[in-house]
PDB file of C-alpha atoms in Angstrom:
ATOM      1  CA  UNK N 590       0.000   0.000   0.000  1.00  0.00           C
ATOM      2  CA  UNK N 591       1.022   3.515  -0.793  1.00  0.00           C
ATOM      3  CA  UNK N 592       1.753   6.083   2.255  1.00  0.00           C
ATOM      4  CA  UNK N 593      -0.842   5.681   5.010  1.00  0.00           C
ATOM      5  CA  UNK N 594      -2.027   9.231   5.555  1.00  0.00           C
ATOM      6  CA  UNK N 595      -4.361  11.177   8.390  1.00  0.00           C
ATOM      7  CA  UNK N 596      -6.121  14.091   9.091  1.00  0.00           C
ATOM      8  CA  UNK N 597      -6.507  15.279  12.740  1.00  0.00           C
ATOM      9  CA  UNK N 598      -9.148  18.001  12.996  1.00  0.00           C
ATOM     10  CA  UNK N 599      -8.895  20.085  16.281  1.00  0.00           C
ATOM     11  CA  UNK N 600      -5.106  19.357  16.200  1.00  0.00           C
ATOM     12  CA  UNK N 601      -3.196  22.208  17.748  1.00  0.00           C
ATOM     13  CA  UNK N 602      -3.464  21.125  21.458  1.00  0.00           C
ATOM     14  CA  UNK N 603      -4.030  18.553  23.566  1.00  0.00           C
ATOM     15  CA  UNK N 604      -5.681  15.662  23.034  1.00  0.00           C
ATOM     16  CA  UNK N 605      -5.580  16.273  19.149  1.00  0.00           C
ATOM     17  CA  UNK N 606      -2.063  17.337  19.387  1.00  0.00           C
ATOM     18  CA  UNK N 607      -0.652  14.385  21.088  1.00  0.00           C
ATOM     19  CA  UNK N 608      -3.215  12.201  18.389  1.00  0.00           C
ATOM     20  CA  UNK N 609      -1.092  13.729  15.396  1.00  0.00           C
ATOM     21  CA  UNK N 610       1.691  13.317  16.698  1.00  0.00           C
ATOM     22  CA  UNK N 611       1.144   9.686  17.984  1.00  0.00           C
ATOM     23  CA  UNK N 612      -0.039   8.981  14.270  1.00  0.00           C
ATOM     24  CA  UNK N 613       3.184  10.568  12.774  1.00  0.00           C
ATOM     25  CA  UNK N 614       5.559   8.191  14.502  1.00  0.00           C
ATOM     26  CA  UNK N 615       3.642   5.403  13.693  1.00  0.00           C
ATOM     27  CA  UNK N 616       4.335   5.957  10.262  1.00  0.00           C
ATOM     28  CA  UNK N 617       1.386   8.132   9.088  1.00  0.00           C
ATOM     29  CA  UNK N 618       1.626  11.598   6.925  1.00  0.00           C
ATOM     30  CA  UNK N 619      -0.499  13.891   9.085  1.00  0.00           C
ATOM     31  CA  UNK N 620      -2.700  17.287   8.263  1.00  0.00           C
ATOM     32  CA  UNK N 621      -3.709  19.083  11.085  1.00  0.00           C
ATOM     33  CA  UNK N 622      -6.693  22.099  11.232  1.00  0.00           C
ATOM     34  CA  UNK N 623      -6.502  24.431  13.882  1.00  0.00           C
ATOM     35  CA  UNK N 624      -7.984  28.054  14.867  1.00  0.00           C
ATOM     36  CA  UNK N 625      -4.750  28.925  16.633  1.00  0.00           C
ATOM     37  CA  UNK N 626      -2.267  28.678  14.507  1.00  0.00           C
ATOM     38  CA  UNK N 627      -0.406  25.845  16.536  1.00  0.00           C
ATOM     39  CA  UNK N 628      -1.774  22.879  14.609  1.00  0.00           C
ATOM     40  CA  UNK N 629      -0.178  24.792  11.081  1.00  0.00           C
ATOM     41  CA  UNK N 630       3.289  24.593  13.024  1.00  0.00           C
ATOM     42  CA  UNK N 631       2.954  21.381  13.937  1.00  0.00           C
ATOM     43  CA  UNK N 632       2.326  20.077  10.921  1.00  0.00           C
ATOM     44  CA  UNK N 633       5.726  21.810   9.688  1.00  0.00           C
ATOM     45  CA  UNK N 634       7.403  20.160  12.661  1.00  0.00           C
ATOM     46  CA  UNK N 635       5.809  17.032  11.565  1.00  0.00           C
ATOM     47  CA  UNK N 636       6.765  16.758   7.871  1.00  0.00           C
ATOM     48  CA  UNK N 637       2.975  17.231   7.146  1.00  0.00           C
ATOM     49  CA  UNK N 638       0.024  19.438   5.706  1.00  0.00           C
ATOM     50  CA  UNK N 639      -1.060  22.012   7.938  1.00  0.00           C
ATOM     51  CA  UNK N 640      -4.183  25.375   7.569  1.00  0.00           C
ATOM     52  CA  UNK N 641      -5.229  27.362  10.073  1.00  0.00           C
ATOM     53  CA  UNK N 642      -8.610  27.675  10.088  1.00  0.00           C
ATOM     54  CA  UNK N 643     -12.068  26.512  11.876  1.00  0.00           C
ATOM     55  CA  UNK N 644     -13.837  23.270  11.679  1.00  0.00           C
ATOM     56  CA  UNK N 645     -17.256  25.312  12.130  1.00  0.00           C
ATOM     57  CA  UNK N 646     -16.339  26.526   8.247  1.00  0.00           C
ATOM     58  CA  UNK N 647     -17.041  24.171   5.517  1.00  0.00           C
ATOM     59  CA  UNK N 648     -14.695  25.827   3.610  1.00  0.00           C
ATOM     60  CA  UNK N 649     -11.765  25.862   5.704  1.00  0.00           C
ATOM     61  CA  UNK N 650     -12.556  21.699   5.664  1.00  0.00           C
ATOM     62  CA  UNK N 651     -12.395  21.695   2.214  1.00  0.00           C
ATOM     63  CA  UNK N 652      -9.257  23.137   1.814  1.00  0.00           C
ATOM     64  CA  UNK N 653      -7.771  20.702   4.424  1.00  0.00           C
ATOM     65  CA  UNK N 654      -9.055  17.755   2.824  1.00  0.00           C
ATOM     66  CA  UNK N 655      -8.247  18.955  -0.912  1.00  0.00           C
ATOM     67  CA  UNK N 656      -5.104  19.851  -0.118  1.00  0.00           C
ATOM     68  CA  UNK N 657      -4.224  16.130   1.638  1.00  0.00           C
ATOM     69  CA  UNK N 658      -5.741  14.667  -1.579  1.00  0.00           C
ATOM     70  CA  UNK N 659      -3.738  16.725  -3.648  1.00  0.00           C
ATOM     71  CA  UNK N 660      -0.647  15.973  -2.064  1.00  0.00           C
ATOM     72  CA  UNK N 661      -0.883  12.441  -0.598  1.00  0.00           C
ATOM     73  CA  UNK N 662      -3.597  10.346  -2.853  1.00  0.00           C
ATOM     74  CA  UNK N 663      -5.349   9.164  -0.511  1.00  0.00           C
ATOM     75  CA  UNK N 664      -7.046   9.752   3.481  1.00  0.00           C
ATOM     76  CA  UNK N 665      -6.790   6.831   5.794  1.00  0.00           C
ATOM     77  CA  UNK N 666      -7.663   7.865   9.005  1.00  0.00           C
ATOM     78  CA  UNK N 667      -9.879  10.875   9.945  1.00  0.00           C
ATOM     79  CA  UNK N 668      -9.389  11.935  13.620  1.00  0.00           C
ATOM     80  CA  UNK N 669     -12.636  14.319  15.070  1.00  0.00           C
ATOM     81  CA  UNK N 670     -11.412  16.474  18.255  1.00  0.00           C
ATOM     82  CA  UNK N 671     -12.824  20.046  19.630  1.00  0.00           C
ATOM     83  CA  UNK N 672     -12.995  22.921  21.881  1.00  0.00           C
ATOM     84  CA  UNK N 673     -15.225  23.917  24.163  1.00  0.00           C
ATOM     85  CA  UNK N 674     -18.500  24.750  24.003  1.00  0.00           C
ATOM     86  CA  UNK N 675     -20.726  26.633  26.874  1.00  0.00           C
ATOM     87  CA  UNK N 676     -21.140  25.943  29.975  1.00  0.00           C
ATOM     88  CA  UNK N 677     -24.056  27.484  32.632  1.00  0.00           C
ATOM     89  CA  UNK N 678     -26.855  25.827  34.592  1.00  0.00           C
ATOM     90  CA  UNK N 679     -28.855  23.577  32.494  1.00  0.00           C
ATOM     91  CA  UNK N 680     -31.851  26.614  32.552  1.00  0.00           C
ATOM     92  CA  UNK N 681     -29.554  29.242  31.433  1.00  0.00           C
ATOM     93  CA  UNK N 682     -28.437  27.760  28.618  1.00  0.00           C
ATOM     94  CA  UNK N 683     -29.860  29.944  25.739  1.00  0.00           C
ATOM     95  CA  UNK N 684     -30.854  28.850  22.280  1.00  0.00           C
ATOM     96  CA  UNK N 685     -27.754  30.494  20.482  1.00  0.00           C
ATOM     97  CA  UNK N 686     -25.804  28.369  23.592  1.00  0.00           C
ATOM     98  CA  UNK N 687     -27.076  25.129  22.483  1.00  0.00           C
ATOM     99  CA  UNK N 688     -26.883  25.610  19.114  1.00  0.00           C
ATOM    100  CA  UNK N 689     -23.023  26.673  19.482  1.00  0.00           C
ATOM    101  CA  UNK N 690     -22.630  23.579  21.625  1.00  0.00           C
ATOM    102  CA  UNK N 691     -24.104  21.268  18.527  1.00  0.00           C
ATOM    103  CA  UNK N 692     -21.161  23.243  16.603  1.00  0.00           C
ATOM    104  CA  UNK N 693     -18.588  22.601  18.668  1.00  0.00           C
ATOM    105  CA  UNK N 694     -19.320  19.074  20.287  1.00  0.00           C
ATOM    106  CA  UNK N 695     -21.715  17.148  17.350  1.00  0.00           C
ATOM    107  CA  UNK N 696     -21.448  19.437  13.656  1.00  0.00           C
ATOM    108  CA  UNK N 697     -17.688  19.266  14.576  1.00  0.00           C
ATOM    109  CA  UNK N 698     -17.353  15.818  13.755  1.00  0.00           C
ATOM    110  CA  UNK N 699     -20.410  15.223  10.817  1.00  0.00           C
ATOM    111  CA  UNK N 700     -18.509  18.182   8.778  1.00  0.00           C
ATOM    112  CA  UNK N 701     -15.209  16.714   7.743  1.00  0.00           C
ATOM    113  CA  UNK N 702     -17.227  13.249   7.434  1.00  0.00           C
ATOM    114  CA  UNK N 703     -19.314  14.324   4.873  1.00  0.00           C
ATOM    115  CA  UNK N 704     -15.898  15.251   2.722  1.00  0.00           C
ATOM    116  CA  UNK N 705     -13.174  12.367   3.760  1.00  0.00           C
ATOM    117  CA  UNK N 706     -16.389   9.587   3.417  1.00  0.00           C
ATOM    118  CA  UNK N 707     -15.942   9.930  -0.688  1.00  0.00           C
ATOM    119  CA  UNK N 708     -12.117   9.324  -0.384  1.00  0.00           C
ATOM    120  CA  UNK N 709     -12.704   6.927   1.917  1.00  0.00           C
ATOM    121  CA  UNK N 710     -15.326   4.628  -0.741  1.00  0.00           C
ATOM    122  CA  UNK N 711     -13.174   5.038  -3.523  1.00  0.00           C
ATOM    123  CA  UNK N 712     -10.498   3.264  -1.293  1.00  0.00           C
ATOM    124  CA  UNK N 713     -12.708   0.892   0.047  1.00  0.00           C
ATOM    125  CA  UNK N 714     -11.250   1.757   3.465  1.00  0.00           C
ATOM    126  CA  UNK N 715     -11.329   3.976   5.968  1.00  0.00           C
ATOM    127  CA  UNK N 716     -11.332   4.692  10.193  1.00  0.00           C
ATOM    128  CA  UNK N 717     -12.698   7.932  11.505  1.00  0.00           C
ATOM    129  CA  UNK N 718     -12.170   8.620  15.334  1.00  0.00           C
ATOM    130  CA  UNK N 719     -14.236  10.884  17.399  1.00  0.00           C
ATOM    131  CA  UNK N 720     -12.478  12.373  20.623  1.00  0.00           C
ATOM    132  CA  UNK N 721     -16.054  12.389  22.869  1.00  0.00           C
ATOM    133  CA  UNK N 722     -16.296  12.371  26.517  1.00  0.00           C
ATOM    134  CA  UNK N 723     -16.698  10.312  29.285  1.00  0.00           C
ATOM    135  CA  UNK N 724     -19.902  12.172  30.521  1.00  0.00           C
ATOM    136  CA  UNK N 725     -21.842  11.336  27.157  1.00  0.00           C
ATOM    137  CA  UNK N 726     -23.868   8.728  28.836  1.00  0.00           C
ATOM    138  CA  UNK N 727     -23.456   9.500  32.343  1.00  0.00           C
ATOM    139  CA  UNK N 728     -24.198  13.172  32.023  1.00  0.00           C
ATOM    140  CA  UNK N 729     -23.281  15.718  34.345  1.00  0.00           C
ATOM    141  CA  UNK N 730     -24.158  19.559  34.941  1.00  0.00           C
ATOM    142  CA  UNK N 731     -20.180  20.267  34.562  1.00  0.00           C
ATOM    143  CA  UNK N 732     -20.540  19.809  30.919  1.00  0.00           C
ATOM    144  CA  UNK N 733     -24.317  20.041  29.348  1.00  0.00           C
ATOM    145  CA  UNK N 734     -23.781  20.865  26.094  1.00  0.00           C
ATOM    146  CA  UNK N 735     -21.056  18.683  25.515  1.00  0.00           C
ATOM    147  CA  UNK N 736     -22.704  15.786  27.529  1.00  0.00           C
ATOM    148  CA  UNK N 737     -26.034  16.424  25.026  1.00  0.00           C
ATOM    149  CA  UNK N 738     -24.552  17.090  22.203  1.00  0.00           C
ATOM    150  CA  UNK N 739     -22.371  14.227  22.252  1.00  0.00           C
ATOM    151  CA  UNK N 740     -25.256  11.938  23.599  1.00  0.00           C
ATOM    152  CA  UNK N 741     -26.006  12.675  19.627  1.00  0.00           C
ATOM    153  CA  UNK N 742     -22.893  12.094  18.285  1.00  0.00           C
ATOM    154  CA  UNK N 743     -23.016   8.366  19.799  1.00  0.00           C
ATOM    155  CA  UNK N 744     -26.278   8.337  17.818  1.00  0.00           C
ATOM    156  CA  UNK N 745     -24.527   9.861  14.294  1.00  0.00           C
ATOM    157  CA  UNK N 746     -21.801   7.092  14.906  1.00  0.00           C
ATOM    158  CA  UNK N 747     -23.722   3.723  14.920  1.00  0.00           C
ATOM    159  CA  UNK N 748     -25.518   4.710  12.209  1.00  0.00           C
ATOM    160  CA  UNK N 749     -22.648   5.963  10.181  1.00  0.00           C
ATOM    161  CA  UNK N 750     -20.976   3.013  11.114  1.00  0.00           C
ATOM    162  CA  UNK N 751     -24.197   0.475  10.010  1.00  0.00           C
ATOM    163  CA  UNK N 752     -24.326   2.290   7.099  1.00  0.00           C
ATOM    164  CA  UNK N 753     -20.462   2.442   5.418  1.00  0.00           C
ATOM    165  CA  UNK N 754     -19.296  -0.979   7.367  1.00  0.00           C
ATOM    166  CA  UNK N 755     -20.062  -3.091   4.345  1.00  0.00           C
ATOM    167  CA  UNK N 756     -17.448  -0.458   2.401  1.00  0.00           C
ATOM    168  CA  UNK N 757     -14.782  -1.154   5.186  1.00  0.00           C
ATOM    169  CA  UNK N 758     -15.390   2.531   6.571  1.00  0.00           C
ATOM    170  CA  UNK N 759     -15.361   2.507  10.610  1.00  0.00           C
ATOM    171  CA  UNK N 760     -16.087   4.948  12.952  1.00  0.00           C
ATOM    172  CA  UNK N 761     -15.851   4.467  16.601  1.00  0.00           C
ATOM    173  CA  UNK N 762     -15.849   7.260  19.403  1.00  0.00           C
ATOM    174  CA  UNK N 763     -13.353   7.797  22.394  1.00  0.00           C
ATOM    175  CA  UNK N 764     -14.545   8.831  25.702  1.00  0.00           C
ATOM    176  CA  UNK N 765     -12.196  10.298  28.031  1.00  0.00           C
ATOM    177  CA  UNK N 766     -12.633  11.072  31.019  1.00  0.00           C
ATOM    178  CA  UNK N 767     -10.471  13.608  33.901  1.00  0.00           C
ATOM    179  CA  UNK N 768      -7.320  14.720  31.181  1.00  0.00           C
ATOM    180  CA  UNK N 769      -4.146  16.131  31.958  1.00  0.00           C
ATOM    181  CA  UNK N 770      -4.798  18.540  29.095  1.00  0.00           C
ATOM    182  CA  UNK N 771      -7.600  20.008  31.334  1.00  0.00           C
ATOM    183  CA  UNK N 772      -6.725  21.809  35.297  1.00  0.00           C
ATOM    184  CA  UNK N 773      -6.171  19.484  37.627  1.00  0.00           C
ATOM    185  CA  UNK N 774      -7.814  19.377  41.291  1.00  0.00           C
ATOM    186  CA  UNK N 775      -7.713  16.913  43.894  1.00  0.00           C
ATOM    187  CA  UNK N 776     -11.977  16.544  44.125  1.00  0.00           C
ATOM    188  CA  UNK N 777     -11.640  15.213  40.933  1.00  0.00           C
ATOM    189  CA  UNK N 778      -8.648  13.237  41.073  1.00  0.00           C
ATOM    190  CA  UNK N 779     -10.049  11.605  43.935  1.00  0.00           C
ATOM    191  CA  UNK N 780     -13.508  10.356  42.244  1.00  0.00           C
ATOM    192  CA  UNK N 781     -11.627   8.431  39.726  1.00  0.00           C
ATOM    193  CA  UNK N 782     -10.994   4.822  40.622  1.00  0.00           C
ATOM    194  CA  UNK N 783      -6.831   4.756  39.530  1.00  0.00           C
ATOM    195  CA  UNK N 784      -6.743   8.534  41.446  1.00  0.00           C
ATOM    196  CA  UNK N 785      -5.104  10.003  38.648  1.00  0.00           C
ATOM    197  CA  UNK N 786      -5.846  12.260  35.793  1.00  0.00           C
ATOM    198  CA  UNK N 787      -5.306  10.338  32.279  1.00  0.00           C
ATOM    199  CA  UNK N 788      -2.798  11.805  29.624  1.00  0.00           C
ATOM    200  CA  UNK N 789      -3.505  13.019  26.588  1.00  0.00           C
ATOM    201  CA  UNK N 790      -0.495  10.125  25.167  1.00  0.00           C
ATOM    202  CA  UNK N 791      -2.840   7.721  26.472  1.00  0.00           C
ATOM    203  CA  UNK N 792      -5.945   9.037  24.501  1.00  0.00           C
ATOM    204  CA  UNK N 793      -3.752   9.309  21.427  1.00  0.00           C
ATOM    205  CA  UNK N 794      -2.505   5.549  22.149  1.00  0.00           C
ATOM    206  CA  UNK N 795      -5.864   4.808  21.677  1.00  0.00           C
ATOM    207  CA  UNK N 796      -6.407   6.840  18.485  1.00  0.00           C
ATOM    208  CA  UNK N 797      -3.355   4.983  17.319  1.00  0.00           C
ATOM    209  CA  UNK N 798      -5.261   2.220  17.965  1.00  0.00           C
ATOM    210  CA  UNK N 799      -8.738   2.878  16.236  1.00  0.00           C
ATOM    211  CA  UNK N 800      -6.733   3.831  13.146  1.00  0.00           C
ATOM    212  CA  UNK N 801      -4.594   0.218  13.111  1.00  0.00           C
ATOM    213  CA  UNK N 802      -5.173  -3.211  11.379  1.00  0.00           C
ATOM    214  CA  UNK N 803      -6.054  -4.543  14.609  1.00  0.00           C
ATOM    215  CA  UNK N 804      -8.951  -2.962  15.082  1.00  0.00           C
ATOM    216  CA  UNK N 805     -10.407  -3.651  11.863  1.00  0.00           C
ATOM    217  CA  UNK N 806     -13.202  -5.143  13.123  1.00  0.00           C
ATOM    218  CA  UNK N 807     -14.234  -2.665  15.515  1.00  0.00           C
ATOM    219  CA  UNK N 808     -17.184   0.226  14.291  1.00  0.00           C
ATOM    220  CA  UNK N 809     -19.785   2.111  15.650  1.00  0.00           C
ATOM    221  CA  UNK N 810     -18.511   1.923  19.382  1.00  0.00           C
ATOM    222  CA  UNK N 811     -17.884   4.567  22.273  1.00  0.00           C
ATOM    223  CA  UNK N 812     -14.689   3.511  24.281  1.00  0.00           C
ATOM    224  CA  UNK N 813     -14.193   4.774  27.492  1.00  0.00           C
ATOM    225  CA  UNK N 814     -10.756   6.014  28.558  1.00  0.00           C
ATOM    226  CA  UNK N 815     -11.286   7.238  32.055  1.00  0.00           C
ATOM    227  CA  UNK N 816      -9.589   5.251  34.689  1.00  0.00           C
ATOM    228  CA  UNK N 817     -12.858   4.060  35.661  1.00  0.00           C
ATOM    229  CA  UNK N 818     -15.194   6.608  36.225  1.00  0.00           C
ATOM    230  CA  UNK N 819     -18.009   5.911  34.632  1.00  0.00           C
ATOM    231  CA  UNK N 820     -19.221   2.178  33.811  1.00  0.00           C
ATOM    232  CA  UNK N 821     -21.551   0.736  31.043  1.00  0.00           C
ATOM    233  CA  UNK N 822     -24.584  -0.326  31.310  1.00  0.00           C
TER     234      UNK N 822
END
């Protein structure tokens, strides 16, 4: 197989940092979006494609994606992360709140979908990873409109996933819980089972994971990273 190649929305910081680069030692060429600027120089660093722009523009998506084609052939791995959306008591959250929350949590992930899915069928393969949260299922007032938003997104995934499996295209969600990417305080640390914040290496591990041979046969799941904290049904 030619060059195996990956785009890593959301890339600048964090989580979606330490995904690209995660992917880049394993082997993969790596584009990274970001609103900051950072994900652009990391791509440089990289050896990869970077743009600074917003995943809440279609256009800025297109140019990302065009310009991997156009350079590399070919998009293996698609790799969903985000910022953050607002947070107030459930009541005060406004209209224009939620509907930036569906932006930033749900919209954030169906966007670059709609354009790497194409690539993706013409290569008959294809594994796109959405960086969700821990609190998706078990909901809490910390985080509403990412908790609701992304109660969706699990929704968007299994049918995505029922729908493109037969064309080898997978999509599975991450859920992590307390990060180190986020402030740390001991309340928190404490409610986790291990008593420890997880690292955002660990949630790219897991990325690099989702994107492998291995887990071919994996799609349409939510995987929880979080030390424990919450538990499935």
């Amino acid at each position: 197989m030619s060059e195996k190649v990956a785009i890593v929305v959301a890339g600048g910081s964090g989580m979606g940092a330490a995904s690209a680069r995660r992917l880049a030692a394993d082997g993969f060429k790596v584009a990274i979006l970001s609103s900051s600027g950072k994900g652009e120089a990391l791509a440089q660093e990289l050896g990869g494609f970077g743009l600074t722009g917003s995943n809440q523009s279609n256009d800025d998506l297109k140019r990302l994606v065009d310009g991997t084609v156009d350079r590399w052939g070919r998009i293996d791995v698609l790799v969903n992360s985000a910022g953050h959306g607002p947070r107030k008591p459930i009541l005060e959250i406004t209209d224009e709140d939620w509907h930036t929350g569906i932006d930033v949590y749900f919209l954030n992930a169906v966007r670059p979908t709609r354009l790497v899915t194409p690539v993706m069928q013409r290569q008959k393969s294809g594994s796109i990873i959405n960086i969700s949260t821990a609190w998706a299922f078990e909901p809490s007032a910390m985080f509403p409109t990412s908790a609701v938003a992304r109660a969706g997104l699990a929704s968007f995934t299994k049918v995505f996933a029922d729908t493109y499996a037969a064309e080898n295209i997978r999509m599975n969600n991450i859920l992590p819980g307390w990060i180190d990417s986020l402030p740390a305080t001991e309340e928190r640390r404490e409610g986790v089972p291990m008593k420890r914040y997880g690292t955002s290496d660990e949630i790219a591990a897991t990325v690099a994971f989702l994107a492998s041979d291995g887990a071919a046969y994996i799609t349409g799941q939510n995987i929880r990273v979080d030390g424990g904290i919450t538990r499935s049904v």
